[in-house]
PDB file of C-alpha atoms in Angstrom:
ATOM      1  CA  ILE A   1       0.000   0.000   0.000  1.00 50.00           C
ATOM      2  CA  THR A   2       1.357   3.390  -0.965  1.00 62.00           C
ATOM      3  CA  GLY A   3      -0.710   5.472   1.459  1.00 77.00           C
ATOM      4  CA  SER A   4      -1.494   7.898  -1.363  1.00 79.00           C
ATOM      5  CA  LEU A   5      -4.549   8.529  -3.466  1.00 83.00           C
ATOM      6  CA  TYR A   6      -4.075   9.113  -7.179  1.00 83.00           C
ATOM      7  CA  LEU A   7      -6.557  11.500  -8.740  1.00 82.00           C
ATOM      8  CA  GLY A   8      -7.247  12.531 -12.288  1.00 77.00           C
ATOM      9  CA  ASP A   9     -10.337  13.820 -14.025  1.00 62.00           C
ATOM     10  CA  GLU A  10     -10.303  14.868 -17.673  1.00 66.00           C
ATOM     11  CA  SER A  11      -7.081  16.799 -17.331  1.00 67.00           C
ATOM     12  CA  GLU A  12      -3.459  16.422 -18.323  1.00 80.00           C
ATOM     13  CA  ASP A  13      -2.281  16.039 -14.751  1.00 84.00           C
ATOM     14  CA  LEU A  14      -2.275  13.101 -12.384  1.00 84.00           C
ATOM     15  CA  ILE A  15      -2.293  14.170  -8.746  1.00 86.00           C
ATOM     16  CA  GLU A  16      -0.799  12.138  -5.909  1.00 87.00           C
ATOM     17  CA  TRP A  17      -2.594  13.112  -2.699  1.00 88.00           C
ATOM     18  CA  ASP A  18      -1.656  12.214   0.875  1.00 89.00           C
ATOM     19  CA  PRO A  19      -4.974  11.872   2.747  1.00 87.00           C
ATOM     20  CA  PHE A  20      -3.306  11.858   6.168  1.00 89.00           C
ATOM     21  CA  LEU A  21      -1.278  15.016   5.675  1.00 88.00           C
ATOM     22  CA  ARG A  22      -4.050  16.492   3.500  1.00 90.00           C
ATOM     23  CA  ARG A  23      -1.700  17.749   0.852  1.00 91.00           C
ATOM     24  CA  VAL A  24      -0.613  17.180  -2.711  1.00 92.00           C
ATOM     25  CA  VAL A  25       2.544  15.072  -2.771  1.00 90.00           C
ATOM     26  CA  ARG A  26       3.237  15.703  -6.444  1.00 89.00           C
ATOM     27  CA  VAL A  27       1.653  16.367  -9.790  1.00 89.00           C
ATOM     28  CA  ILE A  28       2.596  14.083 -12.677  1.00 87.00           C
ATOM     29  CA  SER A  29       2.022  15.531 -16.131  1.00 85.00           C
ATOM     30  CA  VAL A  30       0.498  13.039 -18.556  1.00 87.00           C
ATOM     31  CA  ARG A  31       0.561  15.586 -21.378  1.00 84.00           C
ATOM     32  CA  GLY A  32       1.597  13.928 -24.593  1.00 84.00           C
ATOM     33  CA  PHE A  33       0.419  10.416 -23.817  1.00 84.00           C
ATOM     34  CA  CYS A  34      -3.030  10.895 -22.258  1.00 85.00           C
ATOM     35  CA  ALA A  35      -5.408  13.387 -23.847  1.00 84.00           C
ATOM     36  CA  ASP A  36      -8.466  12.972 -21.616  1.00 87.00           C
ATOM     37  CA  LEU A  37      -7.674  11.379 -18.257  1.00 88.00           C
ATOM     38  CA  SER A  38     -10.936   9.899 -16.983  1.00 89.00           C
ATOM     39  CA  GLY A  39      -9.747   7.529 -14.276  1.00 90.00           C
ATOM     40  CA  VAL A  40      -6.730   6.064 -12.539  1.00 92.00           C
ATOM     41  CA  ALA A  41      -6.068   2.737 -10.803  1.00 93.00           C
ATOM     42  CA  CYS A  42      -3.103   1.662  -8.715  1.00 92.00           C
ATOM     43  CA  ASP A  43      -1.352  -1.712  -8.515  1.00 93.00           C
ATOM     44  CA  SER A  44       0.850  -1.180  -5.478  1.00 88.00           C
ATOM     45  CA  ALA A  45       2.473  -4.642  -5.717  1.00 90.00           C
ATOM     46  CA  ARG A  46       3.801  -3.972  -9.237  1.00 93.00           C
ATOM     47  CA  ARG A  47       4.135  -0.240  -8.456  1.00 92.00           C
ATOM     48  CA  GLU A  48       2.146   0.635 -11.569  1.00 95.00           C
ATOM     49  CA  LEU A  49      -0.623   3.106 -12.334  1.00 94.00           C
ATOM     50  CA  TYR A  50      -3.245   2.543 -15.008  1.00 96.00           C
ATOM     51  CA  LEU A  51      -4.921   5.524 -16.647  1.00 94.00           C
ATOM     52  CA  VAL A  52      -7.996   5.397 -18.828  1.00 94.00           C
ATOM     53  CA  ASP A  53      -8.224   7.938 -21.666  1.00 93.00           C
ATOM     54  CA  ASP A  54     -11.806   8.720 -22.631  1.00 90.00           C
ATOM     55  CA  THR A  55     -10.941  10.366 -25.959  1.00 91.00           C
ATOM     56  CA  THR A  56      -8.565   7.772 -27.419  1.00 93.00           C
ATOM     57  CA  ARG A  57     -10.283   4.847 -25.611  1.00 95.00           C
ATOM     58  CA  GLU A  58      -6.978   3.507 -24.325  1.00 96.00           C
ATOM     59  CA  VAL A  59      -5.408   2.317 -21.102  1.00 97.00           C
ATOM     60  CA  ILE A  60      -1.974   3.766 -20.377  1.00 95.00           C
ATOM     61  CA  ALA A  61       0.345   2.086 -17.858  1.00 95.00           C
ATOM     62  CA  LEU A  62       2.915   4.112 -15.919  1.00 94.00           C
ATOM     63  CA  ARG A  63       5.373   3.364 -13.167  1.00 94.00           C
ATOM     64  CA  MET A  64       4.470   5.125  -9.947  1.00 89.00           C
ATOM     65  CA  ASP A  65       7.242   7.634 -10.646  1.00 89.00           C
ATOM     66  CA  GLY A  66       5.417   8.663 -13.842  1.00 89.00           C
ATOM     67  CA  THR A  67       7.578   6.747 -16.330  1.00 92.00           C
ATOM     68  CA  TYR A  68       5.568   5.608 -19.356  1.00 93.00           C
ATOM     69  CA  LEU A  69       5.398   1.797 -19.760  1.00 95.00           C
ATOM     70  CA  ARG A  70       2.808   0.823 -22.371  1.00 95.00           C
ATOM     71  CA  ARG A  71      -0.701   1.405 -23.713  1.00 95.00           C
ATOM     72  CA  PHE A  72      -3.468  -0.622 -25.284  1.00 96.00           C
ATOM     73  CA  SER A  73      -6.713   0.136 -27.094  1.00 96.00           C
ATOM     74  CA  LEU A  74     -10.143  -0.612 -25.656  1.00 96.00           C
ATOM     75  CA  ALA A  75     -11.966  -0.228 -28.982  1.00 92.00           C
ATOM     76  CA  GLY A  76     -11.679  -3.912 -29.926  1.00 94.00           C
ATOM     77  CA  PHE A  77     -13.673  -4.888 -26.824  1.00 96.00           C
ATOM     78  CA  GLY A  78     -16.678  -2.766 -27.795  1.00 94.00           C
ATOM     79  CA  ILE A  79     -15.966  -0.122 -25.154  1.00 96.00           C
ATOM     80  CA  VAL A  80     -17.456   3.194 -26.270  1.00 94.00           C
ATOM     81  CA  ASP A  81     -17.049   5.633 -23.362  1.00 93.00           C
ATOM     82  CA  PRO A  82     -14.487   4.483 -20.763  1.00 94.00           C
ATOM     83  CA  ASP A  83     -14.950   6.708 -17.732  1.00 91.00           C
ATOM     84  CA  ALA A  84     -13.699   4.558 -14.853  1.00 93.00           C
ATOM     85  CA  ILE A  85     -10.964   2.046 -14.083  1.00 95.00           C
ATOM     86  CA  ALA A  86     -10.078  -0.172 -11.125  1.00 95.00           C
ATOM     87  CA  TYR A  87      -7.354  -2.714 -10.464  1.00 95.00           C
ATOM     88  CA  VAL A  88      -8.580  -6.143  -9.290  1.00 94.00           C
ATOM     89  CA  PRO A  89      -5.645  -7.977  -7.630  1.00 92.00           C
ATOM     90  CA  TRP A  90      -7.312 -11.411  -7.572  1.00 90.00           C
ATOM     91  CA  GLY A  91      -8.689 -11.109 -11.127  1.00 86.00           C
ATOM     92  CA  ASN A  92      -7.489 -13.254 -14.012  1.00 84.00           C
ATOM     93  CA  GLY A  93      -6.651 -16.238 -11.815  1.00 84.00           C
ATOM     94  CA  GLY A  94      -4.579 -14.179  -9.370  1.00 86.00           C
ATOM     95  CA  PHE A  95      -2.510 -12.386 -12.030  1.00 90.00           C
ATOM     96  CA  GLY A  96      -4.575  -9.217 -11.655  1.00 92.00           C
ATOM     97  CA  SER A  97      -7.031  -7.569 -13.997  1.00 95.00           C
ATOM     98  CA  LEU A  98      -8.476  -4.189 -14.885  1.00 97.00           C
ATOM     99  CA  LEU A  99     -12.119  -3.292 -14.568  1.00 96.00           C
ATOM    100  CA  ILE A 100     -13.270  -0.628 -17.024  1.00 96.00           C
ATOM    101  CA  GLY A 101     -16.586   1.188 -16.633  1.00 94.00           C
ATOM    102  CA  ASP A 102     -18.353   2.353 -19.798  1.00 93.00           C
ATOM    103  CA  ASP A 103     -20.935   4.943 -18.799  1.00 88.00           C
ATOM    104  CA  GLN A 104     -22.584   5.080 -22.225  1.00 90.00           C
ATOM    105  CA  LEU A 105     -23.186   1.313 -22.361  1.00 92.00           C
ATOM    106  CA  ASP A 106     -23.747   1.082 -18.566  1.00 91.00           C
ATOM    107  CA  THR A 107     -21.386  -1.893 -18.578  1.00 93.00           C
ATOM    108  CA  LEU A 108     -18.312  -3.117 -16.709  1.00 94.00           C
ATOM    109  CA  PHE A 109     -15.567  -4.840 -18.707  1.00 96.00           C
ATOM    110  CA  GLU A 110     -12.905  -6.933 -16.988  1.00 96.00           C
ATOM    111  CA  LEU A 111      -9.674  -7.212 -18.996  1.00 97.00           C
ATOM    112  CA  SER A 112      -6.295  -8.854 -18.547  1.00 95.00           C
ATOM    113  CA  LEU A 113      -3.591  -6.418 -17.388  1.00 93.00           C
ATOM    114  CA  ASP A 114      -1.959  -6.298 -20.809  1.00 93.00           C
ATOM    115  CA  GLY A 115      -5.283  -5.757 -22.595  1.00 94.00           C
ATOM    116  CA  SER A 116      -4.988  -8.949 -24.616  1.00 95.00           C
ATOM    117  CA  ARG A 117      -8.174 -10.613 -23.311  1.00 96.00           C
ATOM    118  CA  LEU A 118     -11.701  -9.739 -22.289  1.00 97.00           C
ATOM    119  CA  LEU A 119     -12.387 -11.793 -19.154  1.00 96.00           C
ATOM    120  CA  ARG A 120     -16.042 -10.890 -18.539  1.00 95.00           C
ATOM    121  CA  THR A 121     -18.651  -8.167 -18.837  1.00 95.00           C
ATOM    122  CA  ALA A 122     -21.468  -7.195 -16.510  1.00 92.00           C
ATOM    123  CA  ARG A 123     -24.305  -4.707 -16.467  1.00 90.00           C
ATOM    124  CA  VAL A 124     -25.160  -3.374 -13.032  1.00 84.00           C
ATOM    125  CA  PHE A 125     -28.640  -2.216 -12.058  1.00 84.00           C
ATOM    126  CA  ASP A 126     -30.328  -0.406  -9.189  1.00 81.00           C
ATOM    127  CA  GLY A 127     -33.701  -2.107  -9.393  1.00 82.00           C
ATOM    128  CA  ASN A 128     -34.612  -1.762 -13.079  1.00 84.00           C
ATOM    129  CA  VAL A 129     -32.392   1.293 -13.658  1.00 84.00           C
ATOM    130  CA  PRO A 130     -28.933   0.696 -15.154  1.00 85.00           C
ATOM    131  CA  ILE A 131     -25.999   2.201 -13.267  1.00 85.00           C
ATOM    132  CA  SER A 132     -23.713   4.393 -15.350  1.00 85.00           C
ATOM    133  CA  PRO A 133     -20.157   3.811 -14.015  1.00 88.00           C
ATOM    134  CA  LYS A 134     -18.225   7.059 -13.515  1.00 87.00           C
ATOM    135  CA  GLY A 135     -15.928   5.852 -10.741  1.00 88.00           C
ATOM    136  CA  LEU A 136     -14.725   2.418  -9.606  1.00 91.00           C
ATOM    137  CA  GLU A 137     -12.730   1.142  -6.677  1.00 90.00           C
ATOM    138  CA  VAL A 138     -12.165  -2.329  -5.261  1.00 91.00           C
ATOM    139  CA  ASP A 139     -11.809  -2.864  -1.510  1.00 88.00           C
ATOM    140  CA  THR A 140      -9.083  -5.503  -1.402  1.00 85.00           C
ATOM    141  CA  SER A 141      -9.850  -6.508   2.183  1.00 85.00           C
ATOM    142  CA  SER A 142     -13.553  -7.263   1.657  1.00 88.00           C
ATOM    143  CA  GLY A 143     -13.651  -7.907  -2.086  1.00 87.00           C
ATOM    144  CA  ASP A 144     -16.415  -5.327  -2.463  1.00 91.00           C
ATOM    145  CA  LEU A 145     -16.711  -3.091  -5.503  1.00 91.00           C
ATOM    146  CA  PHE A 146     -17.636   0.564  -5.058  1.00 91.00           C
ATOM    147  CA  LEU A 147     -19.248   2.074  -8.127  1.00 90.00           C
ATOM    148  CA  GLY A 148     -19.922   5.791  -8.567  1.00 90.00           C
ATOM    149  CA  ASP A 149     -22.931   6.408 -10.789  1.00 88.00           C
ATOM    150  CA  GLY A 150     -22.969   9.324 -13.193  1.00 81.00           C
ATOM    151  CA  ALA A 151     -26.654   9.139 -14.065  1.00 77.00           C
ATOM    152  CA  GLN A 152     -28.352   8.971 -10.651  1.00 71.00           C
ATOM    153  CA  GLY A 153     -27.071  12.103  -8.972  1.00 73.00           C
ATOM    154  CA  GLY A 154     -23.590  10.814  -8.203  1.00 78.00           C
ATOM    155  CA  ARG A 155     -24.678   8.010  -5.892  1.00 87.00           C
ATOM    156  CA  VAL A 156     -22.104   5.413  -4.790  1.00 90.00           C
ATOM    157  CA  PHE A 157     -23.128   1.772  -4.812  1.00 88.00           C
ATOM    158  CA  GLN A 158     -21.400  -1.014  -2.903  1.00 90.00           C
ATOM    159  CA  ILE A 159     -21.451  -4.421  -4.559  1.00 87.00           C
ATOM    160  CA  ALA A 160     -20.521  -7.127  -2.064  1.00 87.00           C
ATOM    161  CA  GLY A 161     -18.095  -9.878  -2.981  1.00 76.00           C
ATOM    162  CA  PHE A 162     -17.201  -8.767  -6.457  1.00 69.00           C
TER     163      PHE A 162
END
């Protein structure tokens, strides 16, 4: 665990925030390789960050120091509007996976870390109303998924045992 939060929302900057000291630790410019930062996920074991770019529909992997590693396209998986990303440490048979939220299709896509395989998709509903994923986070201690909805007034849903 890094102790930091990584924030980014449709900008060219990734912000590392220390929630205990309540201050910005550093700002990492993603200018040049991420046009429309819509979400960020952290794999603290590999010390990697995963950014989702809403405009190019790509995932960009960085080292935690901001060094560019690789990128892959989401277009081949049918993802139209990627607005959220989360790292799932136990996904893909324990190798880790990425969960991408498409808020236009109201669908979650789970992909291998290198973007070579679609592992599963899921639509999430609140009653009969689809949830439009705008933010995702996985609680690694409980296995619960927290999903921020962009269509229902910014509500946060907890999905047990994801």
